[in-house]
PDB file of N, CA and C in Angstrom:
ATOM      1  N   MET A   1     139.328  51.299  57.761  1.00 70.00           N
ATOM      2  CA  MET A   1     139.178  52.660  58.235  1.00 70.00           C
ATOM      3  C   MET A   1     137.929  53.285  57.651  1.00 70.00           C
ATOM      4  N   GLU A   2     137.734  52.998  56.383  1.00 80.00           N
ATOM      5  CA  GLU A   2     136.563  53.560  55.723  1.00 80.00           C
ATOM      6  C   GLU A   2     135.277  52.966  56.308  1.00 80.00           C
ATOM      7  N   ALA A   3     135.316  51.729  56.685  1.00 79.00           N
ATOM      8  CA  ALA A   3     134.145  51.072  57.271  1.00 79.00           C
ATOM      9  C   ALA A   3     133.835  51.664  58.650  1.00 79.00           C
ATOM     10  N   ALA A   4     134.872  51.957  59.389  1.00 78.00           N
ATOM     11  CA  ALA A   4     134.673  52.554  60.713  1.00 78.00           C
ATOM     12  C   ALA A   4     134.077  53.944  60.590  1.00 78.00           C
ATOM     13  N   MET A   5     134.515  54.686  59.577  1.00 77.00           N
ATOM     14  CA  MET A   5     133.988  56.028  59.353  1.00 77.00           C
ATOM     15  C   MET A   5     132.522  55.960  58.951  1.00 77.00           C
ATOM     16  N   VAL A   6     132.181  55.025  58.100  1.00 76.00           N
ATOM     17  CA  VAL A   6     130.791  54.853  57.670  1.00 76.00           C
ATOM     18  C   VAL A   6     129.934  54.446  58.865  1.00 76.00           C
ATOM     19  N   ALA A   7     130.449  53.581  59.713  1.00 76.00           N
ATOM     20  CA  ALA A   7     129.710  53.136  60.897  1.00 76.00           C
ATOM     21  C   ALA A   7     129.486  54.319  61.852  1.00 76.00           C
ATOM     22  N   LEU A   8     130.498  55.137  62.036  1.00 72.00           N
ATOM     23  CA  LEU A   8     130.368  56.305  62.905  1.00 72.00           C
ATOM     24  C   LEU A   8     129.362  57.289  62.340  1.00 72.00           C
ATOM     25  N   LEU A   9     129.431  57.534  61.035  1.00 74.00           N
ATOM     26  CA  LEU A   9     128.507  58.482  60.417  1.00 74.00           C
ATOM     27  C   LEU A   9     127.073  57.962  60.422  1.00 74.00           C
ATOM     28  N   THR A  10     126.888  56.695  60.345  1.00 79.00           N
ATOM     29  CA  THR A  10     125.523  56.151  60.401  1.00 79.00           C
ATOM     30  C   THR A  10     125.008  56.105  61.830  1.00 79.00           C
ATOM     31  N   ALA A  11     125.881  55.967  62.803  1.00 74.00           N
ATOM     32  CA  ALA A  11     125.465  55.928  64.203  1.00 74.00           C
ATOM     33  C   ALA A  11     125.304  57.327  64.790  1.00 74.00           C
ATOM     34  N   LEU A  12     125.962  58.302  64.212  1.00 71.00           N
ATOM     35  CA  LEU A  12     125.939  59.664  64.737  1.00 71.00           C
ATOM     36  C   LEU A  12     124.544  60.275  64.816  1.00 71.00           C
ATOM     37  N   PRO A  13     123.690  60.166  63.803  1.00 73.00           N
ATOM     38  CA  PRO A  13     122.338  60.732  63.947  1.00 73.00           C
ATOM     39  C   PRO A  13     121.550  60.092  65.083  1.00 73.00           C
ATOM     40  N   GLY A  14     121.744  58.810  65.292  1.00 70.00           N
ATOM     41  CA  GLY A  14     121.070  58.141  66.408  1.00 70.00           C
ATOM     42  C   GLY A  14     121.565  58.632  67.755  1.00 70.00           C
ATOM     43  N   LEU A  15     122.862  58.886  67.840  1.00 68.00           N
ATOM     44  CA  LEU A  15     123.418  59.408  69.091  1.00 68.00           C
ATOM     45  C   LEU A  15     122.966  60.841  69.360  1.00 68.00           C
ATOM     46  N   ILE A  16     122.889  61.646  68.301  1.00 71.00           N
ATOM     47  CA  ILE A  16     122.500  63.047  68.463  1.00 71.00           C
ATOM     48  C   ILE A  16     121.032  63.169  68.856  1.00 71.00           C
ATOM     49  N   SER A  17     120.187  62.304  68.314  1.00 73.00           N
ATOM     50  CA  SER A  17     118.754  62.415  68.597  1.00 73.00           C
ATOM     51  C   SER A  17     118.280  61.428  69.645  1.00 73.00           C
ATOM     52  N   GLY A  18     119.162  60.728  70.299  1.00 73.00           N
ATOM     53  CA  GLY A  18     118.775  59.712  71.276  1.00 73.00           C
ATOM     54  C   GLY A  18     118.548  60.277  72.669  1.00 73.00           C
ATOM     55  N   PRO A  19     118.228  59.411  73.636  1.00 78.00           N
ATOM     56  CA  PRO A  19     117.952  59.832  75.009  1.00 78.00           C
ATOM     57  C   PRO A  19     119.169  60.448  75.713  1.00 78.00           C
ATOM     58  N   ALA A  20     120.357  59.984  75.370  1.00 76.00           N
ATOM     59  CA  ALA A  20     121.552  60.564  75.997  1.00 76.00           C
ATOM     60  C   ALA A  20     121.735  62.011  75.575  1.00 76.00           C
ATOM     61  N   SER A  21     121.452  62.296  74.321  1.00 78.00           N
ATOM     62  CA  SER A  21     121.591  63.683  73.880  1.00 78.00           C
ATOM     63  C   SER A  21     120.518  64.565  74.508  1.00 78.00           C
ATOM     64  N   ALA A  22     119.349  63.993  74.790  1.00 82.00           N
ATOM     65  CA  ALA A  22     118.306  64.769  75.466  1.00 82.00           C
ATOM     66  C   ALA A  22     118.768  65.174  76.856  1.00 82.00           C
ATOM     67  N   VAL A  23     119.457  64.264  77.528  1.00 86.00           N
ATOM     68  CA  VAL A  23     119.998  64.587  78.860  1.00 86.00           C
ATOM     69  C   VAL A  23     121.046  65.681  78.744  1.00 86.00           C
ATOM     70  N   VAL A  24     121.911  65.580  77.757  1.00 84.00           N
ATOM     71  CA  VAL A  24     122.949  66.600  77.561  1.00 84.00           C
ATOM     72  C   VAL A  24     122.313  67.945  77.242  1.00 84.00           C
ATOM     73  N   ILE A  25     121.308  67.942  76.391  1.00 85.00           N
ATOM     74  CA  ILE A  25     120.623  69.198  76.042  1.00 85.00           C
ATOM     75  C   ILE A  25     119.947  69.795  77.278  1.00 85.00           C
ATOM     76  N   CYS A  26     119.316  68.956  78.092  1.00 91.00           N
ATOM     77  CA  CYS A  26     118.683  69.455  79.326  1.00 91.00           C
ATOM     78  C   CYS A  26     119.717  70.034  80.275  1.00 91.00           C
ATOM     79  N   LEU A  27     120.846  69.354  80.405  1.00 92.00           N
ATOM     80  CA  LEU A  27     121.908  69.879  81.273  1.00 92.00           C
ATOM     81  C   LEU A  27     122.435  71.214  80.772  1.00 92.00           C
ATOM     82  N   LEU A  28     122.624  71.328  79.460  1.00 93.00           N
ATOM     83  CA  LEU A  28     123.072  72.603  78.902  1.00 93.00           C
ATOM     84  C   LEU A  28     122.030  73.702  79.108  1.00 93.00           C
ATOM     85  N   ALA A  29     120.755  73.366  78.953  1.00 94.00           N
ATOM     86  CA  ALA A  29     119.694  74.350  79.170  1.00 94.00           C
ATOM     87  C   ALA A  29     119.654  74.789  80.631  1.00 94.00           C
ATOM     88  N   MET A  30     119.802  73.836  81.562  1.00 96.00           N
ATOM     89  CA  MET A  30     119.806  74.194  82.990  1.00 96.00           C
ATOM     90  C   MET A  30     121.023  75.046  83.327  1.00 96.00           C
ATOM     91  N   TYR A  31     122.171  74.717  82.731  1.00 94.00           N
ATOM     92  CA  TYR A  31     123.361  75.521  82.948  1.00 94.00           C
ATOM     93  C   TYR A  31     123.141  76.946  82.438  1.00 94.00           C
ATOM     94  N   GLY A  32     122.548  77.068  81.244  1.00 93.00           N
ATOM     95  CA  GLY A  32     122.268  78.391  80.683  1.00 93.00           C
ATOM     96  C   GLY A  32     121.294  79.177  81.540  1.00 93.00           C
ATOM     97  N   ALA A  33     120.247  78.497  82.020  1.00 93.00           N
ATOM     98  CA  ALA A  33     119.274  79.177  82.888  1.00 93.00           C
ATOM     99  C   ALA A  33     119.931  79.607  84.194  1.00 93.00           C
ATOM    100  N   GLY A  34     120.783  78.748  84.745  1.00 90.00           N
ATOM    101  CA  GLY A  34     121.489  79.102  85.976  1.00 90.00           C
ATOM    102  C   GLY A  34     122.432  80.266  85.766  1.00 90.00           C
ATOM    103  N   TYR A  35     123.096  80.272  84.642  1.00 91.00           N
ATOM    104  CA  TYR A  35     124.014  81.371  84.328  1.00 91.00           C
ATOM    105  C   TYR A  35     123.258  82.695  84.242  1.00 91.00           C
ATOM    106  N   VAL A  36     122.137  82.682  83.526  1.00 90.00           N
ATOM    107  CA  VAL A  36     121.320  83.906  83.400  1.00 90.00           C
ATOM    108  C   VAL A  36     120.821  84.330  84.773  1.00 90.00           C
ATOM    109  N   LEU A  37     120.396  83.374  85.579  1.00 87.00           N
ATOM    110  CA  LEU A  37     119.900  83.685  86.911  1.00 87.00           C
ATOM    111  C   LEU A  37     120.984  84.335  87.761  1.00 87.00           C
ATOM    112  N   VAL A  38     122.165  83.750  87.766  1.00 85.00           N
ATOM    113  CA  VAL A  38     123.256  84.260  88.604  1.00 85.00           C
ATOM    114  C   VAL A  38     123.796  85.588  88.083  1.00 85.00           C
ATOM    115  N   LYS A  39     123.900  85.738  86.783  1.00 88.00           N
ATOM    116  CA  LYS A  39     124.518  86.943  86.218  1.00 88.00           C
ATOM    117  C   LYS A  39     123.578  88.143  86.167  1.00 88.00           C
ATOM    118  N   PHE A  40     122.296  87.911  85.904  1.00 86.00           N
ATOM    119  CA  PHE A  40     121.410  89.042  85.630  1.00 86.00           C
ATOM    120  C   PHE A  40     120.302  89.236  86.659  1.00 86.00           C
ATOM    121  N   ILE A  41     119.710  88.172  87.128  1.00 83.00           N
ATOM    122  CA  ILE A  41     118.537  88.310  88.002  1.00 83.00           C
ATOM    123  C   ILE A  41     118.935  88.481  89.465  1.00 83.00           C
ATOM    124  N   LEU A  42     119.816  87.618  89.966  1.00 82.00           N
ATOM    125  CA  LEU A  42     120.182  87.679  91.382  1.00 82.00           C
ATOM    126  C   LEU A  42     120.863  88.969  91.801  1.00 82.00           C
ATOM    127  N   PRO A  43     121.748  89.563  90.976  1.00 83.00           N
ATOM    128  CA  PRO A  43     122.333  90.843  91.417  1.00 83.00           C
ATOM    129  C   PRO A  43     121.265  91.928  91.637  1.00 83.00           C
ATOM    130  N   ASP A  44     120.252  91.978  90.797  1.00 83.00           N
ATOM    131  CA  ASP A  44     119.176  92.952  90.987  1.00 83.00           C
ATOM    132  C   ASP A  44     118.423  92.667  92.275  1.00 83.00           C
ATOM    133  N   GLN A  45     118.176  91.391  92.532  1.00 82.00           N
ATOM    134  CA  GLN A  45     117.486  91.014  93.765  1.00 82.00           C
ATOM    135  C   GLN A  45     118.345  91.351  94.983  1.00 82.00           C
ATOM    136  N   ARG A  46     119.639  91.143  94.878  1.00 82.00           N
ATOM    137  CA  ARG A  46     120.548  91.446  95.983  1.00 82.00           C
ATOM    138  C   ARG A  46     120.556  92.937  96.269  1.00 82.00           C
ATOM    139  N   GLU A  47     120.575  93.751  95.212  1.00 86.00           N
ATOM    140  CA  GLU A  47     120.536  95.207  95.398  1.00 86.00           C
ATOM    141  C   GLU A  47     119.236  95.634  96.070  1.00 86.00           C
ATOM    142  N   ALA A  48     118.126  95.055  95.623  1.00 86.00           N
ATOM    143  CA  ALA A  48     116.833  95.386  96.224  1.00 86.00           C
ATOM    144  C   ALA A  48     116.799  94.971  97.687  1.00 86.00           C
ATOM    145  N   LEU A  49     117.328  93.797  97.987  1.00 87.00           N
ATOM    146  CA  LEU A  49     117.351  93.325  99.369  1.00 87.00           C
ATOM    147  C   LEU A  49     118.242  94.201 100.236  1.00 87.00           C
ATOM    148  N   ASN A  50     119.400  94.588  99.721  1.00 88.00           N
ATOM    149  CA  ASN A  50     120.281  95.474 100.476  1.00 88.00           C
ATOM    150  C   ASN A  50     119.623  96.823 100.737  1.00 88.00           C
ATOM    151  N   LYS A  51     118.870  97.327  99.766  1.00 90.00           N
ATOM    152  CA  LYS A  51     118.167  98.599  99.955  1.00 90.00           C
ATOM    153  C   LYS A  51     117.097  98.463 101.026  1.00 90.00           C
ATOM    154  N   VAL A  52     116.360  97.362 100.996  1.00 90.00           N
ATOM    155  CA  VAL A  52     115.329  97.126 102.012  1.00 90.00           C
ATOM    156  C   VAL A  52     115.964  97.035 103.394  1.00 90.00           C
ATOM    157  N   LEU A  53     117.087  96.343 103.496  1.00 89.00           N
ATOM    158  CA  LEU A  53     117.764  96.220 104.789  1.00 89.00           C
ATOM    159  C   LEU A  53     118.276  97.568 105.279  1.00 89.00           C
ATOM    160  N   ALA A  54     118.805  98.384 104.375  1.00 89.00           N
ATOM    161  CA  ALA A  54     119.285  99.712 104.768  1.00 89.00           C
ATOM    162  C   ALA A  54     118.119 100.582 105.237  1.00 89.00           C
ATOM    163  N   ASP A  55     117.014 100.544 104.487  1.00 89.00           N
ATOM    164  CA  ASP A  55     115.833 101.309 104.900  1.00 89.00           C
ATOM    165  C   ASP A  55     115.315 100.811 106.237  1.00 89.00           C
ATOM    166  N   SER A  56     115.363  99.511 106.433  1.00 89.00           N
ATOM    167  CA  SER A  56     114.902  98.929 107.685  1.00 89.00           C
ATOM    168  C   SER A  56     115.761  99.406 108.848  1.00 89.00           C
ATOM    169  N   ALA A  57     117.063  99.485 108.633  1.00 87.00           N
ATOM    170  CA  ALA A  57     117.959  99.970 109.690  1.00 87.00           C
ATOM    171  C   ALA A  57     117.639 101.419 110.037  1.00 87.00           C
ATOM    172  N   GLU A  58     117.382 102.242 109.024  1.00 88.00           N
ATOM    173  CA  GLU A  58     117.013 103.639 109.278  1.00 88.00           C
ATOM    174  C   GLU A  58     115.692 103.717 110.028  1.00 88.00           C
ATOM    175  N   ASN A  59     114.722 102.907 109.607  1.00 90.00           N
ATOM    176  CA  ASN A  59     113.424 102.907 110.273  1.00 90.00           C
ATOM    177  C   ASN A  59     113.549 102.445 111.724  1.00 90.00           C
ATOM    178  N   ARG A  60     114.410 101.454 111.953  1.00 91.00           N
ATOM    179  CA  ARG A  60     114.621 100.975 113.317  1.00 91.00           C
ATOM    180  C   ARG A  60     115.210 102.074 114.190  1.00 91.00           C
ATOM    181  N   ALA A  61     116.135 102.847 113.646  1.00 90.00           N
ATOM    182  CA  ALA A  61     116.749 103.935 114.417  1.00 90.00           C
ATOM    183  C   ALA A  61     115.711 104.995 114.766  1.00 90.00           C
ATOM    184  N   VAL A  62     114.874 105.350 113.812  1.00 91.00           N
ATOM    185  CA  VAL A  62     113.815 106.331 114.065  1.00 91.00           C
ATOM    186  C   VAL A  62     112.822 105.788 115.091  1.00 91.00           C
ATOM    187  N   PHE A  63     112.456 104.518 114.945  1.00 94.00           N
ATOM    188  CA  PHE A  63     111.516 103.894 115.884  1.00 94.00           C
ATOM    189  C   PHE A  63     112.109 103.867 117.289  1.00 94.00           C
ATOM    190  N   LYS A  64     113.391 103.522 117.399  1.00 94.00           N
ATOM    191  CA  LYS A  64     114.044 103.475 118.705  1.00 94.00           C
ATOM    192  C   LYS A  64     114.047 104.859 119.346  1.00 94.00           C
ATOM    193  N   GLN A  65     114.332 105.881 118.549  1.00 94.00           N
ATOM    194  CA  GLN A  65     114.345 107.245 119.070  1.00 94.00           C
ATOM    195  C   GLN A  65     112.944 107.639 119.548  1.00 94.00           C
ATOM    196  N   ALA A  66     111.919 107.273 118.779  1.00 94.00           N
ATOM    197  CA  ALA A  66     110.547 107.598 119.170  1.00 94.00           C
ATOM    198  C   ALA A  66     110.160 106.884 120.464  1.00 94.00           C
ATOM    199  N   VAL A  67     110.562 105.636 120.591  1.00 94.00           N
ATOM    200  CA  VAL A  67     110.255 104.882 121.811  1.00 94.00           C
ATOM    201  C   VAL A  67     110.961 105.496 123.014  1.00 94.00           C
ATOM    202  N   GLU A  68     112.196 105.937 122.830  1.00 94.00           N
ATOM    203  CA  GLU A  68     112.918 106.578 123.932  1.00 94.00           C
ATOM    204  C   GLU A  68     112.231 107.874 124.365  1.00 94.00           C
ATOM    205  N   ILE A  69     111.746 108.649 123.400  1.00 94.00           N
ATOM    206  CA  ILE A  69     111.033 109.895 123.731  1.00 94.00           C
ATOM    207  C   ILE A  69     109.748 109.577 124.485  1.00 94.00           C
ATOM    208  N   ILE A  70     109.021 108.571 124.004  1.00 95.00           N
ATOM    209  CA  ILE A  70     107.776 108.178 124.682  1.00 95.00           C
ATOM    210  C   ILE A  70     108.084 107.693 126.093  1.00 95.00           C
ATOM    211  N   ASP A  71     109.174 106.944 126.262  1.00 93.00           N
ATOM    212  CA  ASP A  71     109.556 106.454 127.578  1.00 93.00           C
ATOM    213  C   ASP A  71     109.837 107.614 128.530  1.00 93.00           C
ATOM    214  N   GLU A  72     110.530 108.627 128.035  1.00 92.00           N
ATOM    215  CA  GLU A  72     110.807 109.802 128.876  1.00 92.00           C
ATOM    216  C   GLU A  72     109.504 110.507 129.270  1.00 92.00           C
ATOM    217  N   ARG A  73     108.581 110.605 128.330  1.00 93.00           N
ATOM    218  CA  ARG A  73     107.299 111.247 128.638  1.00 93.00           C
ATOM    219  C   ARG A  73     106.533 110.441 129.682  1.00 93.00           C
ATOM    220  N   PHE A  74     106.555 109.124 129.551  1.00 92.00           N
ATOM    221  CA  PHE A  74     105.856 108.289 130.530  1.00 92.00           C
ATOM    222  C   PHE A  74     106.499 108.404 131.905  1.00 92.00           C
ATOM    223  N   LYS A  75     107.825 108.504 131.953  1.00 91.00           N
ATOM    224  CA  LYS A  75     108.500 108.672 133.240  1.00 91.00           C
ATOM    225  C   LYS A  75     108.061 109.972 133.891  1.00 91.00           C
ATOM    226  N   SER A  76     107.966 111.030 133.093  1.00 90.00           N
ATOM    227  CA  SER A  76     107.517 112.322 133.606  1.00 90.00           C
ATOM    228  C   SER A  76     106.073 112.231 134.105  1.00 90.00           C
ATOM    229  N   MET A  77     105.242 111.569 133.304  1.00 93.00           N
ATOM    230  CA  MET A  77     103.839 111.412 133.719  1.00 93.00           C
ATOM    231  C   MET A  77     103.736 110.564 134.984  1.00 93.00           C
ATOM    232  N   GLU A  78     104.575 109.544 135.087  1.00 93.00           N
ATOM    233  CA  GLU A  78     104.553 108.685 136.270  1.00 93.00           C
ATOM    234  C   GLU A  78     104.919 109.480 137.522  1.00 93.00           C
ATOM    235  N   LYS A  79     105.909 110.367 137.389  1.00 91.00           N
ATOM    236  CA  LYS A  79     106.275 111.223 138.525  1.00 91.00           C
ATOM    237  C   LYS A  79     105.107 112.117 138.909  1.00 91.00           C
ATOM    238  N   ASN A  80     104.440 112.693 137.905  1.00 91.00           N
ATOM    239  CA  ASN A  80     103.295 113.569 138.190  1.00 91.00           C
ATOM    240  C   ASN A  80     102.161 112.787 138.844  1.00 91.00           C
ATOM    241  N   VAL A  81     101.873 111.613 138.341  1.00 92.00           N
ATOM    242  CA  VAL A  81     100.804 110.793 138.921  1.00 92.00           C
ATOM    243  C   VAL A  81     101.157 110.394 140.350  1.00 92.00           C
ATOM    244  N   SER A  82     102.420 110.077 140.576  1.00 91.00           N
ATOM    245  CA  SER A  82     102.859 109.723 141.925  1.00 91.00           C
ATOM    246  C   SER A  82     102.671 110.901 142.877  1.00 91.00           C
ATOM    247  N   ALA A  83     103.008 112.097 142.414  1.00 91.00           N
ATOM    248  CA  ALA A  83     102.827 113.289 143.248  1.00 91.00           C
ATOM    249  C   ALA A  83     101.347 113.535 143.515  1.00 91.00           C
ATOM    250  N   VAL A  84     100.512 113.361 142.511  1.00 91.00           N
ATOM    251  CA  VAL A  84      99.068 113.551 142.693  1.00 91.00           C
ATOM    252  C   VAL A  84      98.524 112.497 143.662  1.00 91.00           C
ATOM    253  N   LYS A  85      99.007 111.281 143.549  1.00 92.00           N
ATOM    254  CA  LYS A  85      98.556 110.205 144.439  1.00 92.00           C
ATOM    255  C   LYS A  85      98.926 110.522 145.884  1.00 92.00           C
ATOM    256  N   LYS A  86     100.146 111.048 146.087  1.00 92.00           N
ATOM    257  CA  LYS A  86     100.550 111.430 147.440  1.00 92.00           C
ATOM    258  C   LYS A  86      99.648 112.535 147.975  1.00 92.00           C
ATOM    259  N   ASP A  87      99.326 113.510 147.124  1.00 90.00           N
ATOM    260  CA  ASP A  87      98.439 114.602 147.541  1.00 90.00           C
ATOM    261  C   ASP A  87      97.054 114.075 147.892  1.00 90.00           C
ATOM    262  N   VAL A  88      96.539 113.171 147.071  1.00 91.00           N
ATOM    263  CA  VAL A  88      95.212 112.606 147.328  1.00 91.00           C
ATOM    264  C   VAL A  88      95.235 111.817 148.636  1.00 91.00           C
ATOM    265  N   ASN A  89      96.265 111.038 148.860  1.00 92.00           N
ATOM    266  CA  ASN A  89      96.368 110.278 150.116  1.00 92.00           C
ATOM    267  C   ASN A  89      96.438 111.213 151.320  1.00 92.00           C
ATOM    268  N   ARG A  90      97.194 112.310 151.164  1.00 93.00           N
ATOM    269  CA  ARG A  90      97.290 113.277 152.260  1.00 93.00           C
ATOM    270  C   ARG A  90      95.933 113.931 152.517  1.00 93.00           C
ATOM    271  N   ILE A  91      95.216 114.272 151.472  1.00 92.00           N
ATOM    272  CA  ILE A  91      93.885 114.876 151.608  1.00 92.00           C
ATOM    273  C   ILE A  91      92.928 113.882 152.265  1.00 92.00           C
ATOM    274  N   GLU A  92      92.969 112.623 151.837  1.00 92.00           N
ATOM    275  CA  GLU A  92      92.107 111.606 152.460  1.00 92.00           C
ATOM    276  C   GLU A  92      92.429 111.451 153.940  1.00 92.00           C
ATOM    277  N   GLN A  93      93.721 111.493 154.254  1.00 91.00           N
ATOM    278  CA  GLN A  93      94.119 111.384 155.661  1.00 91.00           C
ATOM    279  C   GLN A  93      93.621 112.593 156.449  1.00 91.00           C
ATOM    280  N   ASP A  94      93.735 113.782 155.857  1.00 88.00           N
ATOM    281  CA  ASP A  94      93.244 114.993 156.534  1.00 88.00           C
ATOM    282  C   ASP A  94      91.737 114.912 156.742  1.00 88.00           C
ATOM    283  N   ILE A  95      91.017 114.414 155.746  1.00 90.00           N
ATOM    284  CA  ILE A  95      89.562 114.277 155.871  1.00 90.00           C
ATOM    285  C   ILE A  95      89.226 113.285 156.954  1.00 90.00           C
ATOM    286  N   SER A  96      89.971 112.186 157.037  1.00 88.00           N
ATOM    287  CA  SER A  96      89.731 111.189 158.075  1.00 88.00           C
ATOM    288  C   SER A  96      89.980 111.799 159.457  1.00 88.00           C
ATOM    289  N   GLU A  97      91.022 112.605 159.582  1.00 86.00           N
ATOM    290  CA  GLU A  97      91.304 113.246 160.868  1.00 86.00           C
ATOM    291  C   GLU A  97      90.212 114.231 161.240  1.00 86.00           C
ATOM    292  N   ILE A  98      89.702 114.966 160.245  1.00 85.00           N
ATOM    293  CA  ILE A  98      88.636 115.929 160.520  1.00 85.00           C
ATOM    294  C   ILE A  98      87.375 115.183 160.955  1.00 85.00           C
ATOM    295  N   LYS A  99      87.062 114.067 160.310  1.00 81.00           N
ATOM    296  CA  LYS A  99      85.882 113.276 160.677  1.00 81.00           C
ATOM    297  C   LYS A  99      86.026 112.739 162.088  1.00 81.00           C
ATOM    298  N   MET A 100      87.247 112.371 162.471  1.00 84.00           N
ATOM    299  CA  MET A 100      87.452 111.862 163.819  1.00 84.00           C
ATOM    300  C   MET A 100      87.211 112.936 164.872  1.00 84.00           C
ATOM    301  N   LYS A 101      87.535 114.166 164.530  1.00 79.00           N
ATOM    302  CA  LYS A 101      87.370 115.259 165.479  1.00 79.00           C
ATOM    303  C   LYS A 101      85.908 115.645 165.621  1.00 79.00           C
ATOM    304  N   ILE A 102      85.137 115.380 164.561  1.00 71.00           N
ATOM    305  CA  ILE A 102      83.736 115.793 164.612  1.00 71.00           C
ATOM    306  C   ILE A 102      82.931 114.813 165.356  1.00 71.00           C
TER     307      ILE A 102
END
């Protein structure tokens, strides 16, 4: 039993400082970095993203309202242009009739 204990104690420093322990240390470091990322960094990013999305939704609503107003104005202008075009066509027709009489 004493020999096994001595063998374990002499092998332990090699196991702690060997390549397998380097892998374990790297895994623990990656786990710690992931934990910090998930617990502290990502929630802040999520809040910022949610705020951007909310602002974007508000901006989209304002933009949609502005486009609808512009559309109504263009419809009104189109009606006016159509009326002016009819008047111009009627005037051209009247001028053509007057030229025919002369």
